[in-house]
mmCIF file of C-alpha atoms in Angstrom:
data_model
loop_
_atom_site.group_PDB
_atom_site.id
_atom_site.type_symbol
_atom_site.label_atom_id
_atom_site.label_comp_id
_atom_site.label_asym_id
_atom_site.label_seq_id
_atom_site.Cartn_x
_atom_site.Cartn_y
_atom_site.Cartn_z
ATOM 1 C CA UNK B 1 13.949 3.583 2.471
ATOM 2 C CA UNK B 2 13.088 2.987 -0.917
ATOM 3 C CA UNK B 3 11.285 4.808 -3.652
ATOM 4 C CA UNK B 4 7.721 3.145 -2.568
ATOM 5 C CA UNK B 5 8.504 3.307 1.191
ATOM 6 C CA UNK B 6 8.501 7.165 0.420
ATOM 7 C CA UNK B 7 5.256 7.029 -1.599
ATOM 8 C CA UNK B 8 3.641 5.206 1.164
ATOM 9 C CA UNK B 9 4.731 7.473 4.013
ATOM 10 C CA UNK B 10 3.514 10.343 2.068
ATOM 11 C CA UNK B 11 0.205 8.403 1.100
ATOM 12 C CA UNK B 12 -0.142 8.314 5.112
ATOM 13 C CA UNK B 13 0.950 11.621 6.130
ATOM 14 C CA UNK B 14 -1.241 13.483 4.105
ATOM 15 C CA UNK B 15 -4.009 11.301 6.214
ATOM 16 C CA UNK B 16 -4.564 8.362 3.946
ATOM 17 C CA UNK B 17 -4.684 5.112 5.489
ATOM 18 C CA UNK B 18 -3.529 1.774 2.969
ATOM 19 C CA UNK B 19 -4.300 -1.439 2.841
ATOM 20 C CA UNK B 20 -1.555 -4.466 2.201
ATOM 21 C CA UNK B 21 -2.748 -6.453 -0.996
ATOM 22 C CA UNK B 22 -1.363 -9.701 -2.004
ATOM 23 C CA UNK B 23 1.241 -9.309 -4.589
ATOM 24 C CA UNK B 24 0.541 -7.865 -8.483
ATOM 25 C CA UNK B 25 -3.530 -8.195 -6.854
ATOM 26 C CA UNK B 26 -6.493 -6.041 -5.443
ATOM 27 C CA UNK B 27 -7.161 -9.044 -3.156
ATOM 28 C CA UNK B 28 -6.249 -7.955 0.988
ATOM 29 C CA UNK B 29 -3.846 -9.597 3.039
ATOM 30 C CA UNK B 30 -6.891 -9.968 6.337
ATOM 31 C CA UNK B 31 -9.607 -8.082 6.524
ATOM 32 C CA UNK B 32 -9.779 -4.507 5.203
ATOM 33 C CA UNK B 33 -13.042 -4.002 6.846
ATOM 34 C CA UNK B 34 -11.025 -3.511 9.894
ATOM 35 C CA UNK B 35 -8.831 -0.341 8.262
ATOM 36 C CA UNK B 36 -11.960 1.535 7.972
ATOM 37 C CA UNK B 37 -12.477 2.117 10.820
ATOM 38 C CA UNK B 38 -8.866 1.864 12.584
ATOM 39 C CA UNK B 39 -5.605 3.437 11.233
ATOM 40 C CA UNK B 40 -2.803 0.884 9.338
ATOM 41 C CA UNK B 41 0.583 1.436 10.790
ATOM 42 C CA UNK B 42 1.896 -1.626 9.556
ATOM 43 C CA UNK B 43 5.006 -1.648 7.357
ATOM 44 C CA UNK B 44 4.286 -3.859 4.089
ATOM 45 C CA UNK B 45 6.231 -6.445 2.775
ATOM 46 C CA UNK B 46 8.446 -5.206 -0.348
ATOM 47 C CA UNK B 47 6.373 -7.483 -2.692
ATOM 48 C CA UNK B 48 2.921 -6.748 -1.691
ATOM 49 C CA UNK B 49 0.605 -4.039 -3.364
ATOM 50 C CA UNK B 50 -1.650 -1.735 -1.384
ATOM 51 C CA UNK B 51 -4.807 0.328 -1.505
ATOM 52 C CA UNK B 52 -5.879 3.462 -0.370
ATOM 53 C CA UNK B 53 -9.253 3.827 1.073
ATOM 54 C CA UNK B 54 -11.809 6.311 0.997
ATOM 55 C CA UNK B 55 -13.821 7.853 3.200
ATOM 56 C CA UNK B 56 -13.781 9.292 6.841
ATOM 57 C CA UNK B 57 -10.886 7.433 7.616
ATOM 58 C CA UNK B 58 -8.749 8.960 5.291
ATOM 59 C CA UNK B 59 -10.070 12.561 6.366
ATOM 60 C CA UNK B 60 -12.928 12.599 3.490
ATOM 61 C CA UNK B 61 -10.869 11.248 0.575
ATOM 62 C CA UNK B 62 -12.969 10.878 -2.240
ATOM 63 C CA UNK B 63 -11.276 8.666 -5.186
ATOM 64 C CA UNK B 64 -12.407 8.843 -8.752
ATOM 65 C CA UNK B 65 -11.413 5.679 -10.842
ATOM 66 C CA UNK B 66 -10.975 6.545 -14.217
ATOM 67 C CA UNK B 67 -10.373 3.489 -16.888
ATOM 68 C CA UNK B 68 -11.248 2.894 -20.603
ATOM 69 C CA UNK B 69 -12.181 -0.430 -21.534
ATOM 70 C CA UNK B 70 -10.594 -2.206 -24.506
ATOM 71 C CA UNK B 71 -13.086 -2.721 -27.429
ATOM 72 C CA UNK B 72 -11.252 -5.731 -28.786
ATOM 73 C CA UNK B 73 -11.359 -7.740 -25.175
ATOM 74 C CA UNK B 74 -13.606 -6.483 -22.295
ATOM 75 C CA UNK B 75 -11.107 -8.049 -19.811
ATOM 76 C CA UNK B 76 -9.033 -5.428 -20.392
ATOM 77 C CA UNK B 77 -8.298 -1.490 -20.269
ATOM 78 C CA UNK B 78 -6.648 0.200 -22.729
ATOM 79 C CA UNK B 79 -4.833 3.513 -21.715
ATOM 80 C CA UNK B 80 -6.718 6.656 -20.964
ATOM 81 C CA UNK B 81 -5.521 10.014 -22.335
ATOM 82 C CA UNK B 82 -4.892 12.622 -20.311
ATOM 83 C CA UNK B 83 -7.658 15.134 -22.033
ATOM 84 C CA UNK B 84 -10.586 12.841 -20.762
ATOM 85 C CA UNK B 85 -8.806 13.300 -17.349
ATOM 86 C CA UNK B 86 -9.166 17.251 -18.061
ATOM 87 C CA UNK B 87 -12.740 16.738 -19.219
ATOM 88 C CA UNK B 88 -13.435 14.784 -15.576
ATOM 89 C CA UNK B 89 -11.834 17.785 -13.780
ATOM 90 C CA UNK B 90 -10.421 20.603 -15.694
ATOM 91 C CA UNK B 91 -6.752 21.312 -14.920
ATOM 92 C CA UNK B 92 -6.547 18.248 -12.994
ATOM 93 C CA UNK B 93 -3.106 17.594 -12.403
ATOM 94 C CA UNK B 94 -2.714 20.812 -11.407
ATOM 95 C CA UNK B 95 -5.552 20.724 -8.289
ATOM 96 C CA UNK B 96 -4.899 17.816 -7.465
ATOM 97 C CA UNK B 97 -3.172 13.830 -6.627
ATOM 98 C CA UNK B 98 -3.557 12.002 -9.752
ATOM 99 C CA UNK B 99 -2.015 8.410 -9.735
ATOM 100 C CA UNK B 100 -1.674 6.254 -13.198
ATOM 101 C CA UNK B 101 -2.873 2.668 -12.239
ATOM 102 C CA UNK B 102 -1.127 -0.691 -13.514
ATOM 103 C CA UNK B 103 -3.870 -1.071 -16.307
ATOM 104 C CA UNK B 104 -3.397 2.584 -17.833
ATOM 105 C CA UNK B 105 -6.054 4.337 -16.339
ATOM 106 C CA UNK B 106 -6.104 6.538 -13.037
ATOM 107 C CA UNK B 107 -7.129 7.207 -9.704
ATOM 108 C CA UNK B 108 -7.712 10.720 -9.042
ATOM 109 C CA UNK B 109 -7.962 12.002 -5.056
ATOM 110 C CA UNK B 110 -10.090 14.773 -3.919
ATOM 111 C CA UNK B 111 -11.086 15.723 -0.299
ATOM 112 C CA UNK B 112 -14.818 16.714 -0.017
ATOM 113 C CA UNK B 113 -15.541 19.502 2.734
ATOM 114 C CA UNK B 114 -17.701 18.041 3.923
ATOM 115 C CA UNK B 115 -18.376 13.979 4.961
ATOM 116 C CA UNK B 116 -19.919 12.384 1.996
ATOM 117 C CA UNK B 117 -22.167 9.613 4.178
ATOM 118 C CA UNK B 118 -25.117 8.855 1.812
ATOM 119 C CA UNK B 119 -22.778 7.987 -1.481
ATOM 120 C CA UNK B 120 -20.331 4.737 -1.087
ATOM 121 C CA UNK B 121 -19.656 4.298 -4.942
ATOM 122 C CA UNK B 122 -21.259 5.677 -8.109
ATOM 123 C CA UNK B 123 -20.280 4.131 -11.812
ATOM 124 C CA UNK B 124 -20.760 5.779 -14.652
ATOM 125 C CA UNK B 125 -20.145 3.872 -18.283
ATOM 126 C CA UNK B 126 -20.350 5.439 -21.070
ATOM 127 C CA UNK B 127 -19.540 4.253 -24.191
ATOM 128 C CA UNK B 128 -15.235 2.319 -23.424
ATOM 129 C CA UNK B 129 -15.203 4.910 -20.447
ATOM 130 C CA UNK B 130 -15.552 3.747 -17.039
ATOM 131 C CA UNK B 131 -15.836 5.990 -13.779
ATOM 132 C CA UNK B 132 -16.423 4.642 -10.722
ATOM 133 C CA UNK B 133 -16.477 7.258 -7.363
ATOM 134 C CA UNK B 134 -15.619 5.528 -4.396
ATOM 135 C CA UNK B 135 -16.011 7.515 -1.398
ATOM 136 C CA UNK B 136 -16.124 5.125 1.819
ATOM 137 C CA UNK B 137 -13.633 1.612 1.717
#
């Protein structure tokens, strides 16, 4: 088992179920629909990415998307510091699973107590910041 393999099997024994993605995409490999309601055992191929999603089927994982957008080219993010993350949640990487994404910014996982039903996704811009709080898919 590989470095990744590893990740993943933690990823899914701390309750989190994944998604296969084709390869160096966010785009699924079948329907992801289905994973929200039904635990992924599958094993994925070695070049595929993967997602974890949010909400009751990961026991209440909440994920905050954190990503600063580059002023020269929209298209793009530009790497985000870790003192905005701190600013987002004091002490951060201390409380909690932070994970640096493959355009510089971060995903940030938090269980909520309590079922978070009537919120799917909030985004919040402000100025090259982006947050987006996905808490079910």
């Amino acid at each position: 088992m590989n470095n990744r393999d590893e990740y993943i099997q933690s990823l899914r024994d701390q309750a989190c179920n994944l998604i296969e993605l084709k390869p160096k995409s966010k785009i699924p490999i079948g329907s992801w629909k289905t994973y929200q309601s039904v635990i992924n055992e599958s094993v994925f191929s070695q070049e595929a990415n993967y997602a974890v999603l949010a909400g009751s089927i990961s026991k209440d994982l909440v994920i905050i998307d954190v990503d600063k957008m580059n002023p020269d080219d929209p298209n793009f993010h530009a790497p985000v510091d870790l003192e905005f993350l701190n600013d987002v949640i004091p002490n951060v990487l201390s409380r909690t699973l932070v994970v640096k994404t493959g355009t510089g910014g971060y995903h940030i996982y938090i269980r909520h107590t309590k079922s978070v039903k009537n919120l799917k996704s909030l985004k919040l811009d402000s100025g090259d910041m982006h947050i987006d709080i996905q808490s079910e898919g």
